[in-house]
XYZ file of C-alpha atoms in Angstrom:
757
model
C 160.378 155.125 141.517
C 159.984 156.550 137.430
C 156.296 157.792 136.485
C 154.143 155.200 135.146
C 153.923 156.215 131.522
C 150.324 156.257 129.420
C 148.118 155.368 132.739
C 145.079 157.164 131.211
C 145.376 155.226 127.460
C 145.646 151.614 129.465
C 142.794 152.866 131.592
C 140.893 153.278 128.450
C 141.904 149.925 126.966
C 141.043 148.326 130.238
C 137.334 149.665 130.311
C 136.365 148.291 126.899
C 137.940 144.975 127.436
C 134.803 143.293 128.765
C 132.460 144.648 126.248
C 134.621 143.580 123.804
C 135.295 140.679 124.778
C 131.736 139.640 125.414
C 130.997 140.863 121.664
C 134.105 138.639 120.443
C 132.680 135.401 122.052
C 129.361 136.062 120.599
C 130.707 136.421 117.093
C 132.909 133.348 117.266
C 130.390 131.781 119.073
C 132.554 129.904 121.319
C 135.251 130.036 124.083
C 138.579 132.417 123.381
C 142.288 131.958 123.138
C 144.026 135.240 124.829
C 145.431 135.940 121.643
C 141.976 136.424 120.209
C 140.705 137.998 123.056
C 143.525 140.919 122.756
C 143.046 140.815 119.166
C 139.104 141.216 118.893
C 139.951 143.979 121.791
C 141.884 145.844 119.473
C 139.747 145.715 116.229
C 140.054 149.122 114.432
C 136.480 149.323 114.015
C 135.648 148.953 117.690
C 133.130 145.591 118.726
C 133.467 142.684 116.944
C 130.217 141.458 114.470
C 131.809 138.821 112.523
C 134.720 135.952 113.059
C 137.760 136.289 111.111
C 139.400 133.333 109.089
C 142.634 132.049 110.518
C 145.661 132.488 107.835
C 142.969 133.906 105.447
C 141.517 137.519 106.181
C 143.474 140.715 106.486
C 142.407 142.574 109.280
C 142.581 146.503 110.572
C 143.970 146.909 113.938
C 144.561 150.079 116.388
C 147.670 149.095 118.152
C 148.278 150.851 121.635
C 151.546 151.964 120.950
C 154.950 152.507 118.511
C 158.488 151.616 119.818
C 161.535 152.353 117.385
C 165.002 151.114 117.780
C 167.811 153.861 116.564
C 168.674 151.685 113.619
C 165.006 151.716 112.145
C 163.797 154.627 113.720
C 165.767 156.716 111.548
C 163.847 155.410 108.049
C 160.568 155.094 110.311
C 160.604 159.000 110.688
C 162.228 160.453 107.974
C 158.917 158.719 106.169
C 156.822 160.140 109.243
C 158.560 163.465 108.452
C 156.804 163.300 104.962
C 153.426 162.926 106.124
C 152.846 166.305 107.113
C 151.397 165.440 110.438
C 152.054 167.668 113.674
C 152.554 164.767 116.074
C 152.022 160.940 116.309
C 148.475 159.502 116.577
C 149.498 156.848 119.759
C 152.231 156.935 122.425
C 155.384 156.248 120.551
C 159.207 155.911 121.660
C 162.950 155.857 119.968
C 165.721 153.903 122.031
C 168.966 154.719 121.310
C 170.604 151.104 121.276
C 171.929 149.557 118.233
C 174.747 152.418 117.467
C 176.684 151.212 120.246
C 179.829 149.276 119.325
C 181.281 146.685 121.600
C 184.946 147.196 121.701
C 186.894 147.452 125.411
C 183.795 148.299 128.088
C 180.678 150.041 128.593
C 182.325 153.483 129.399
C 184.737 153.924 126.764
C 182.222 152.298 124.225
C 179.865 154.763 124.844
C 181.882 157.434 124.907
C 182.959 156.277 121.232
C 179.667 155.659 119.486
C 178.329 159.380 121.141
C 180.963 160.756 118.933
C 180.780 158.546 116.070
C 177.233 158.620 115.579
C 176.662 161.867 117.048
C 174.594 163.512 114.287
C 172.310 160.377 113.951
C 171.512 160.615 117.980
C 170.939 164.671 117.528
C 168.451 164.159 114.600
C 166.541 161.282 116.184
C 166.107 163.055 119.760
C 165.060 166.486 117.928
C 162.883 164.726 115.561
C 161.414 163.004 118.290
C 161.071 166.176 120.508
C 159.055 167.596 117.412
C 156.802 164.932 117.061
C 155.637 164.192 120.757
C 158.156 161.062 120.922
C 159.500 159.487 123.996
C 163.381 159.344 123.560
C 165.350 157.016 125.593
C 169.533 157.976 125.246
C 172.098 155.965 124.327
C 173.114 153.820 127.157
C 169.586 153.591 128.373
C 169.691 150.120 127.639
C 168.054 147.885 124.884
C 164.807 148.378 123.630
C 162.963 145.455 124.469
C 164.172 145.049 127.725
C 163.139 149.172 128.600
C 159.860 148.352 126.871
C 159.508 145.392 129.238
C 160.197 147.595 132.571
C 158.625 150.803 131.426
C 155.769 150.369 128.717
C 154.084 146.604 128.521
C 151.112 146.131 129.922
C 148.883 142.382 130.129
C 146.355 142.404 127.118
C 147.774 145.264 124.950
C 148.727 145.416 121.417
C 151.677 147.085 120.558
C 154.032 147.437 117.241
C 157.798 147.877 117.166
C 160.446 148.383 114.289
C 162.367 145.308 115.348
C 161.612 141.617 115.048
C 162.323 141.132 118.791
C 159.376 143.435 119.667
C 157.786 140.397 120.613
C 159.612 140.516 123.983
C 156.927 142.368 125.466
C 154.801 138.986 125.367
C 156.495 138.042 128.499
C 154.090 140.803 130.065
C 150.722 139.334 128.293
C 150.777 141.793 125.587
C 150.885 140.658 121.918
C 153.523 143.237 120.798
C 154.447 142.967 117.207
C 157.473 143.435 114.862
C 157.163 145.393 111.893
C 158.738 147.774 109.092
C 159.045 151.458 109.557
C 156.240 152.019 107.086
C 153.867 150.130 109.430
C 154.757 152.256 112.157
C 154.734 155.287 109.983
C 151.061 154.339 109.243
C 150.300 153.871 113.407
C 151.830 157.075 114.199
C 149.831 158.802 111.354
C 146.748 157.640 112.855
C 145.940 155.371 110.513
C 144.667 151.603 111.110
C 147.283 148.831 111.181
C 146.957 145.828 109.215
C 147.955 142.194 109.725
C 146.401 138.680 108.224
C 144.383 136.924 111.128
C 146.658 134.492 112.872
C 146.689 130.895 113.344
C 147.272 129.950 116.634
C 149.686 127.429 118.481
C 149.012 126.328 121.735
C 152.080 125.306 123.800
C 151.278 123.546 127.279
C 153.561 123.570 129.857
C 153.462 121.575 132.649
C 155.699 121.011 135.611
C 158.461 123.206 136.874
C 162.231 124.337 136.122
C 164.909 123.058 138.204
C 168.694 123.192 138.218
C 170.290 124.254 135.275
C 167.397 124.278 133.294
C 165.952 127.690 132.602
C 163.477 129.611 130.566
C 165.703 129.832 127.752
C 166.121 126.232 126.960
C 161.725 126.216 126.723
C 162.246 128.064 123.748
C 165.111 126.429 122.541
C 163.413 123.189 122.580
C 160.304 124.791 121.012
C 162.995 126.009 117.907
C 163.729 122.138 117.623
C 160.574 121.325 117.004
C 159.047 123.889 115.007
C 162.264 124.814 112.963
C 162.757 128.433 111.634
C 159.556 128.366 109.585
C 157.353 126.584 111.802
C 155.644 129.636 113.163
C 155.437 131.637 110.269
C 151.739 133.501 110.373
C 151.218 132.147 113.946
C 151.089 133.504 117.122
C 152.068 131.213 120.381
C 150.226 131.149 123.416
C 151.671 129.484 126.468
C 149.545 128.300 129.335
C 149.321 125.912 132.042
C 150.757 125.456 135.439
C 154.121 125.168 133.762
C 153.746 129.027 132.452
C 152.592 130.429 135.892
C 155.643 128.774 137.292
C 158.037 131.054 134.909
C 159.240 134.366 136.079
C 157.727 137.043 134.024
C 161.305 138.099 132.298
C 161.519 134.275 131.657
C 158.353 134.596 129.852
C 160.183 137.415 128.210
C 163.131 135.603 126.816
C 160.614 132.870 125.590
C 158.731 135.131 123.816
C 162.017 137.147 122.422
C 163.483 134.501 120.791
C 160.046 133.330 119.155
C 161.225 135.401 116.635
C 163.452 132.743 115.679
C 160.440 130.295 114.525
C 159.096 133.081 112.646
C 156.062 133.373 114.848
C 153.794 136.675 114.451
C 154.395 136.862 118.341
C 154.055 134.883 121.378
C 152.141 135.545 124.882
C 151.466 134.614 128.398
C 148.080 135.111 130.289
C 148.101 137.181 133.403
C 149.645 135.593 136.309
C 151.166 136.078 139.463
C 154.784 136.689 138.437
C 153.740 139.436 136.248
C 151.946 140.821 138.584
C 154.885 140.740 140.769
C 157.170 142.345 137.670
C 154.547 145.250 137.564
C 154.982 145.959 141.473
C 158.965 145.483 141.463
C 158.997 147.983 138.773
C 156.891 150.280 140.567
C 153.920 150.027 138.572
C 151.512 148.640 141.718
C 148.602 151.084 140.003
C 149.036 149.531 136.519
C 148.994 146.107 138.340
C 145.582 146.931 140.191
C 144.250 148.099 137.192
C 144.980 144.595 135.592
C 143.796 142.585 138.539
C 140.200 144.267 137.880
C 139.869 142.669 134.199
C 142.439 139.704 135.116
C 139.676 137.321 133.871
C 139.867 138.780 130.205
C 143.518 138.728 130.374
C 143.941 134.986 129.940
C 142.130 132.430 127.340
C 138.962 131.125 128.662
C 139.111 128.037 130.943
C 137.239 125.878 128.225
C 140.195 126.401 125.710
C 143.175 125.206 128.283
C 141.011 122.408 129.102
C 140.284 120.895 125.796
C 143.435 122.966 123.718
C 143.186 120.500 120.476
C 139.895 122.163 120.000
C 140.888 125.757 119.640
C 144.396 126.058 118.689
C 145.558 124.945 115.406
C 148.357 123.291 116.782
C 149.486 122.109 120.391
C 152.940 121.294 121.585
C 153.082 120.089 125.205
C 156.250 120.256 127.212
C 157.087 118.918 130.847
C 159.613 121.241 132.770
C 160.266 118.621 135.365
C 161.938 116.590 132.585
C 163.438 119.780 130.286
C 167.272 119.281 129.904
C 169.356 122.456 129.380
C 169.741 122.943 125.624
C 172.718 124.011 123.185
C 171.106 125.474 119.830
C 173.563 125.941 116.605
C 175.712 126.371 114.737
C 174.682 128.715 112.039
C 170.940 128.047 113.088
C 168.816 129.142 115.671
C 166.709 125.679 115.281
C 169.486 123.030 115.447
C 168.475 121.892 118.965
C 170.509 119.495 121.104
C 169.970 118.667 124.907
C 173.209 119.142 126.802
C 173.625 115.274 127.229
C 174.150 114.904 123.403
C 175.915 117.770 122.643
C 179.295 116.763 123.463
C 178.842 113.789 121.001
C 177.424 116.356 118.127
C 180.493 118.689 118.690
C 182.619 115.997 118.390
C 181.031 114.022 114.988
C 180.648 117.072 113.128
C 183.673 118.324 114.002
C 183.083 121.234 114.863
C 186.167 123.819 117.240
C 185.757 122.153 120.236
C 187.651 124.880 121.709
C 185.349 127.984 123.253
C 186.924 131.351 122.433
C 184.089 133.728 123.851
C 181.368 133.302 125.890
C 178.811 136.292 125.452
C 175.816 136.597 128.287
C 172.954 139.150 128.328
C 170.910 140.859 125.218
C 167.736 141.911 124.655
C 166.922 138.005 125.359
C 168.696 137.297 128.371
C 169.795 140.288 130.423
C 167.244 140.438 133.223
C 168.329 140.738 137.078
C 167.506 136.995 137.365
C 169.623 136.088 134.400
C 172.557 138.006 136.093
C 172.131 136.583 139.626
C 171.905 133.070 137.977
C 174.914 133.453 135.695
C 177.026 135.419 138.806
C 176.210 132.408 141.022
C 178.142 130.492 138.769
C 180.724 132.944 138.462
C 181.215 133.130 142.033
C 182.196 129.192 142.136
C 184.721 130.069 139.924
C 186.498 132.174 142.346
C 185.786 130.343 144.952
C 186.771 127.300 143.575
C 190.022 128.582 142.125
C 189.042 128.320 138.353
C 191.061 129.787 136.084
C 188.225 130.982 133.380
C 189.404 129.666 129.925
C 187.277 131.711 127.625
C 186.915 135.495 127.009
C 183.705 136.805 128.546
C 181.282 139.302 128.267
C 178.098 140.711 129.858
C 175.706 143.146 128.400
C 172.794 144.373 130.838
C 169.612 145.381 129.030
C 168.769 148.383 130.577
C 170.532 151.067 133.024
C 167.966 150.191 135.764
C 169.289 146.494 135.428
C 173.074 147.656 135.203
C 172.736 150.222 137.978
C 170.900 147.655 140.544
C 173.310 145.047 139.570
C 176.143 147.064 140.285
C 174.538 148.170 143.777
C 174.107 144.278 144.852
C 177.649 143.200 143.961
C 176.980 141.292 140.490
C 179.012 143.022 138.326
C 182.071 143.096 140.767
C 181.528 139.086 140.668
C 181.612 138.846 136.882
C 184.752 141.247 137.198
C 186.442 138.852 139.562
C 186.164 136.086 137.437
C 187.682 138.284 134.667
C 184.566 139.372 132.575
C 183.899 142.367 130.555
C 180.865 144.581 131.629
C 179.457 145.895 127.870
C 177.198 149.039 127.429
C 173.572 148.458 127.961
C 172.902 147.982 123.955
C 172.690 145.323 121.656
C 176.429 144.990 120.980
C 177.933 141.845 119.913
C 174.331 140.337 119.384
C 173.652 142.263 115.893
C 177.302 142.894 114.829
C 178.556 145.470 116.803
C 181.382 143.793 118.174
C 185.070 144.877 117.204
C 186.204 141.712 118.394
C 189.665 140.822 119.692
C 190.728 138.045 117.234
C 194.601 137.916 115.336
C 192.501 136.014 112.508
C 189.292 137.549 111.551
C 188.798 134.327 109.292
C 189.688 131.530 111.594
C 187.314 128.708 112.242
C 186.545 128.908 115.505
C 183.142 128.643 118.227
C 181.957 130.978 120.500
C 178.504 130.383 122.750
C 175.961 132.937 123.472
C 172.537 133.776 125.207
C 171.803 135.699 122.307
C 168.585 134.603 120.162
C 170.177 134.208 116.626
C 173.420 132.808 115.003
C 173.590 132.887 111.615
C 176.778 133.086 109.712
C 178.755 136.267 110.260
C 176.049 137.783 112.181
C 178.121 138.339 115.448
C 181.613 139.122 114.174
C 181.119 138.797 110.476
C 183.725 135.882 110.375
C 181.551 132.927 108.213
C 183.761 130.310 109.979
C 182.761 131.652 113.729
C 180.423 128.451 114.654
C 177.960 130.328 117.149
C 176.106 128.381 119.519
C 173.011 129.859 121.891
C 172.274 128.779 125.276
C 170.989 130.022 128.624
C 173.248 132.036 130.452
C 174.044 129.931 132.820
C 175.482 127.079 130.230
C 176.977 129.933 128.688
C 178.843 131.027 131.779
C 179.845 127.413 132.781
C 181.376 126.623 129.495
C 183.162 129.978 129.603
C 184.816 128.901 132.651
C 185.602 125.232 131.123
C 186.675 126.771 127.608
C 185.342 124.361 125.750
C 182.394 122.954 123.881
C 182.323 119.442 125.469
C 181.795 120.055 128.886
C 178.893 119.583 130.293
C 178.375 120.978 133.965
C 175.729 118.909 134.604
C 178.207 115.778 135.368
C 181.371 116.935 134.105
C 184.271 118.332 136.646
C 187.039 120.837 136.063
C 190.336 120.723 137.246
C 191.299 123.978 139.007
C 194.684 125.893 139.527
C 195.559 123.593 142.493
C 195.397 120.393 140.345
C 191.837 119.746 142.469
C 188.846 118.187 140.510
C 185.638 120.440 141.112
C 182.145 120.407 140.020
C 180.249 123.270 139.749
C 176.761 123.511 141.419
C 173.751 124.340 140.191
C 172.646 127.961 139.396
C 171.011 130.028 141.823
C 169.076 133.207 141.305
C 166.637 135.984 142.018
C 163.699 136.604 140.274
C 163.580 140.419 141.202
C 166.202 142.379 143.382
C 165.414 142.170 147.355
C 166.083 145.515 148.057
C 163.777 146.897 144.594
C 165.653 148.256 141.304
C 167.078 151.434 141.247
C 168.731 153.763 139.115
C 170.381 157.240 139.076
C 169.497 158.438 135.594
C 167.146 155.880 133.844
C 167.867 157.805 130.341
C 164.699 159.397 129.233
C 163.793 162.277 127.680
C 159.984 163.513 127.437
C 159.199 165.439 124.284
C 157.965 169.141 123.842
C 154.509 169.724 124.446
C 154.105 171.637 121.634
C 157.418 170.811 119.146
C 155.940 173.526 116.095
C 159.222 175.310 116.858
C 161.760 172.470 116.759
C 163.603 172.294 113.810
C 165.082 168.889 112.375
C 168.280 169.412 110.607
C 169.627 167.142 107.897
C 172.851 168.160 106.406
C 172.525 168.170 102.481
C 175.866 166.421 102.174
C 175.480 164.505 105.333
C 176.723 160.655 104.916
C 174.763 158.933 107.468
C 171.201 160.743 106.741
C 168.823 161.754 103.561
C 165.849 162.877 103.618
C 163.469 160.633 101.121
C 162.157 161.109 97.873
C 158.653 159.627 96.832
C 158.918 155.946 94.744
C 157.694 156.147 91.061
C 153.778 155.002 90.605
C 153.505 151.681 88.702
C 153.132 152.486 84.616
C 150.109 150.408 84.442
C 151.636 148.046 82.003
C 153.357 144.606 82.223
C 156.814 144.257 83.213
C 158.771 142.910 79.884
C 162.434 141.968 79.579
C 163.528 141.385 82.660
C 166.212 139.877 83.979
C 167.317 138.064 86.829
C 169.521 140.015 89.466
C 170.274 137.083 91.187
C 168.977 133.464 91.993
C 169.370 133.798 95.851
C 170.279 129.566 97.358
C 169.138 128.644 100.546
C 169.307 130.516 103.599
C 168.654 134.406 102.560
C 167.920 136.628 105.581
C 167.288 140.413 106.062
C 171.026 140.162 107.243
C 171.816 138.380 103.706
C 170.192 141.059 101.740
C 171.121 144.320 103.874
C 173.557 143.602 106.461
C 174.299 145.170 109.750
C 177.449 145.234 111.670
C 179.541 148.040 109.804
C 176.375 149.240 107.645
C 174.283 150.468 110.699
C 175.859 153.867 109.892
C 173.946 154.210 106.990
C 170.694 153.019 108.387
C 169.259 156.556 107.651
C 170.869 157.023 104.067
C 168.898 154.773 101.798
C 171.372 155.698 98.586
C 174.458 154.625 100.634
C 173.061 151.925 102.524
C 171.771 150.521 99.123
C 175.533 149.601 98.696
C 174.976 146.481 100.856
C 172.042 145.339 99.047
C 172.290 141.270 98.608
C 176.243 140.908 99.225
C 175.731 138.028 101.893
C 173.360 135.861 99.454
C 174.725 133.033 97.943
C 174.241 133.309 93.927
C 172.930 129.987 92.555
C 174.589 130.377 89.381
C 177.674 130.328 90.975
C 178.142 129.421 94.473
C 179.503 132.701 95.117
C 178.553 135.945 97.308
C 178.143 139.313 95.691
C 179.152 138.163 92.478
C 176.474 137.984 89.567
C 176.392 138.679 86.024
C 175.351 141.698 84.299
C 173.159 140.615 81.321
C 173.554 143.911 79.300
C 177.842 143.619 79.533
C 178.337 140.137 80.045
C 180.560 140.673 83.013
C 180.745 139.403 86.432
C 180.206 141.991 89.311
C 179.008 142.984 93.084
C 175.359 142.639 93.414
C 174.485 146.555 94.005
C 176.422 147.551 91.288
C 175.124 145.378 89.053
C 171.657 146.831 89.775
C 172.397 150.037 89.670
C 173.540 149.974 86.285
C 170.502 148.282 85.421
C 168.796 151.356 87.080
C 170.839 153.580 85.213
C 169.618 152.013 81.413
C 165.792 151.514 82.841
C 166.751 147.642 82.600
C 163.560 146.117 84.475
C 164.898 142.889 87.175
C 163.725 140.483 89.484
C 165.199 138.642 92.428
C 164.569 134.955 92.891
C 164.793 133.094 96.266
C 164.330 129.946 98.194
C 162.675 129.308 101.314
C 161.586 131.774 104.113
C 163.085 134.437 102.161
C 163.785 137.337 104.410
C 163.684 135.482 107.647
C 165.255 137.271 110.775
C 165.707 140.878 111.617
C 162.319 143.367 111.048
C 164.989 145.713 108.791
C 162.373 147.360 106.186
C 166.053 148.428 104.508
C 165.843 144.909 103.167
C 162.960 145.694 101.275
C 163.637 149.349 100.380
C 167.000 148.836 99.270
C 165.924 146.708 95.962
C 163.229 149.200 95.850
C 165.325 152.072 95.702
C 167.712 150.383 92.738
C 164.718 149.762 90.531
C 163.864 145.924 91.416
C 160.603 145.288 90.048
C 159.678 141.770 91.902
C 160.777 139.241 94.457
C 159.715 135.938 93.513
C 160.474 133.042 96.177
C 159.646 129.527 97.609
C 158.161 131.009 100.590
C 158.712 134.435 102.466
C 158.816 135.511 106.195
C 155.934 137.161 107.259
C 157.625 141.025 108.036
C 159.458 140.958 104.907
C 156.933 139.932 102.828
C 154.993 142.694 104.319
C 157.519 145.105 103.934
C 158.172 144.612 100.066
C 154.099 145.373 99.901
C 154.390 148.388 101.685
C 157.404 150.054 99.579
C 155.203 149.212 96.131
C 157.250 146.149 95.250
C 155.652 142.675 93.821
C 156.260 139.711 96.363
C 155.611 136.650 94.690
C 155.726 132.601 95.719
C 155.928 129.920 93.172
C 152.638 127.921 92.593
C 155.448 125.051 91.894
C 158.070 125.308 93.608
C 160.385 123.282 91.322
C 159.922 125.793 88.678
C 162.624 127.502 91.020
C 165.310 124.961 89.156
C 163.842 126.192 85.496
C 165.165 129.833 85.695
C 168.421 130.056 84.198
C 171.014 133.004 84.526
C 170.322 134.525 81.067
C 166.771 134.437 81.412
C 164.669 137.687 79.864
C 161.341 137.535 81.900
C 157.666 138.948 80.836
C 154.708 139.231 83.004
C 151.809 138.768 81.080
C 148.830 139.533 82.948
C 150.155 141.953 85.665
C 147.514 144.790 83.927
C 144.620 142.575 85.691
C 146.247 142.228 89.059
C 143.842 141.460 91.100
C 142.787 139.427 94.860
C 143.554 135.979 94.869
C 144.441 135.687 91.121
C 147.983 134.071 90.383
C 150.220 135.874 88.039
C 151.724 134.678 84.900
C 155.478 135.090 84.048
C 157.402 133.465 81.062
C 161.109 132.546 81.426
C 162.669 133.507 77.910
C 165.588 130.850 77.930
C 169.011 131.949 75.952
C 168.646 129.013 73.513
C 165.156 130.260 72.415
C 162.988 127.873 74.834
C 160.646 129.146 77.567
C 158.688 128.108 80.505
C 155.761 129.628 81.763
C 155.714 129.795 85.415
C 152.735 130.831 88.029
C 153.005 132.673 91.210
C 150.820 133.347 93.910
C 150.621 136.452 95.548
C 148.365 137.153 98.607
C 147.641 141.301 97.865
C 144.086 142.570 99.031
C 142.722 145.783 97.407
C 144.420 148.252 99.754
C 147.868 146.414 98.993
C 147.036 146.514 95.273
C 146.466 150.190 95.817
C 150.012 150.655 97.624
C 151.669 148.871 94.848
C 149.895 151.056 91.771
C 150.550 154.258 93.920
C 154.187 153.198 94.375
C 154.458 152.699 97.967
C 151.684 152.616 101.025
C 153.563 156.123 102.258
C 152.425 157.762 98.646
C 149.074 157.136 99.703
C 149.266 158.282 103.349
C 150.956 161.893 102.087
C 148.176 162.294 99.519
C 145.270 161.675 101.924
C 147.301 164.292 104.633
C 147.290 166.777 102.046
C 143.770 166.546 101.309
């Protein structure tokens, strides 16, 4: 079995746990949740001597490690390259999983990706080699599954440049998705800042059975909390039901916690984690965790009386939990399977199911594949013709190799499934879908995590639903959304009515995991002589120029670039899919800025008024015109602006194009931080109704930016075309350091100056 990575670092973390937990308990003066233990043991300043206000205080932390995927690593490492450091300060890895498009099958798709994205992969491999970063080759697997298998450890704190970094909570970590600038800070040896989170407790009782799986826990919780109910909070799962779940099942629950806006989610160390560590060849690590096990769970008093210690408590009985299907178009529209068929008819959603897709970073474990394969085998045995296209995305080469060895992939093949590369693929829009009409109204169902319009295949009329892999497999066999495998029968090829039996799965492979080539490449011990090449005329990669510092004056006579209406995720601000190829080239990718956002003034996408010419055109083109002519502009948005993926491009692109500020009803956490890091103003309405007062032809004056200070609202005057005006008060959450980022032009500008010194 492969080496255990960074064992000395993990031992050092565990060595300081008892003293730091004791100091935290003394400072707080009461029993501690698991979340508090992990956060307090990772304070930048060492042992705790004060209590932090939840949702109030900004706190500096020292994460144990950094993980980056290939699409976001490009920008993170281009930023790191400008700092002048010789090597990363904490263990860091790059995982090539986003730039592989799903077309026909694993081998051909991987070959094509290596051809098309060779320049980017070579850049990432060489820059990783130079700066001491572990490199996982294309085909090695999806970042979050690989992290769970290789790097996650109970009680650790890590950050990753992907919103689903939170997956590692399944192995008892506090693992948080961030933008590349945050990763750059930590790799540069600086503290990482986070507002001390609120803590939501989810008490699980009972035990899952039948068709219900771990995915249904988070599908249900998403229905309760909605896409923004977890914002600013860490979700901590506990109780006998939590202990009854497998480690990878816990990972699934934490993974999709990103869809409720949660900072992260986590579980306490228990026997399922112990089994998983041993099953993935990390017995030594399990033994180390056992020695500090009392500190890797919340205190007993907390779980005995959770209302006293959590900001909110939700209780779920797994004995009665029904399988759920969530969607369409939002991951928090939760339907118990017993009510889903009626909802399909009532809402006139396309009942015919065109594609079922299982796998991705959310549900691609050995257990997921075996449970789904038990349904697939029944299709073969019971002579059922599979009605929908069906794809399988393994989470890692280790899972894929083991599943192939154990005959699981052969089962999928027999029922007509297609195994895709160990990569993100259709989950992030990297999918060349087989369709004769790319705009047809249709339905698909996935075991992924997100289902925003256009996310999977670029078609706004694709109704994407999210469920557990077992339900997805059963529905793909039936070919219709109205099928409930718990109660309904199907007619087989011989005209006989048959019913599917409950799925059966294996938590871990009985013969253990195996793999020929996991896909890891260790960096050079001294990278001084390694050359990182970026061609000046490259379409894919571009070295970064620092953003300009603030001129010290109030912004005046600004225009509204776009007033975005309704849901505006990072996918709307900076789409993935075909645009992934430009993630390392800020100028080129800026051509997709806000092209998916709906303009509140005309209800259209990518059509805004140029206030200098009166003409309508594409958002990026209008903003480039403003930049060329020195015309300041702002973006106006709705609730939870910037939800979804952690991609910092959604902040860097408007900054690069010259936008001055983003004013919204509320922000998703990562996006607000990303804007601050890039030296932009991120503002929220004091009075949300002021959103309605903003008109298309307005000119905007900032009246008190020159006295920008923490906790002090800013005043904006919107001057209307008819000569009237509205004065609008805006809240901001900047602390002194963040105001420093704004004044310097970006956080990176400050790091760069410090390294010079």
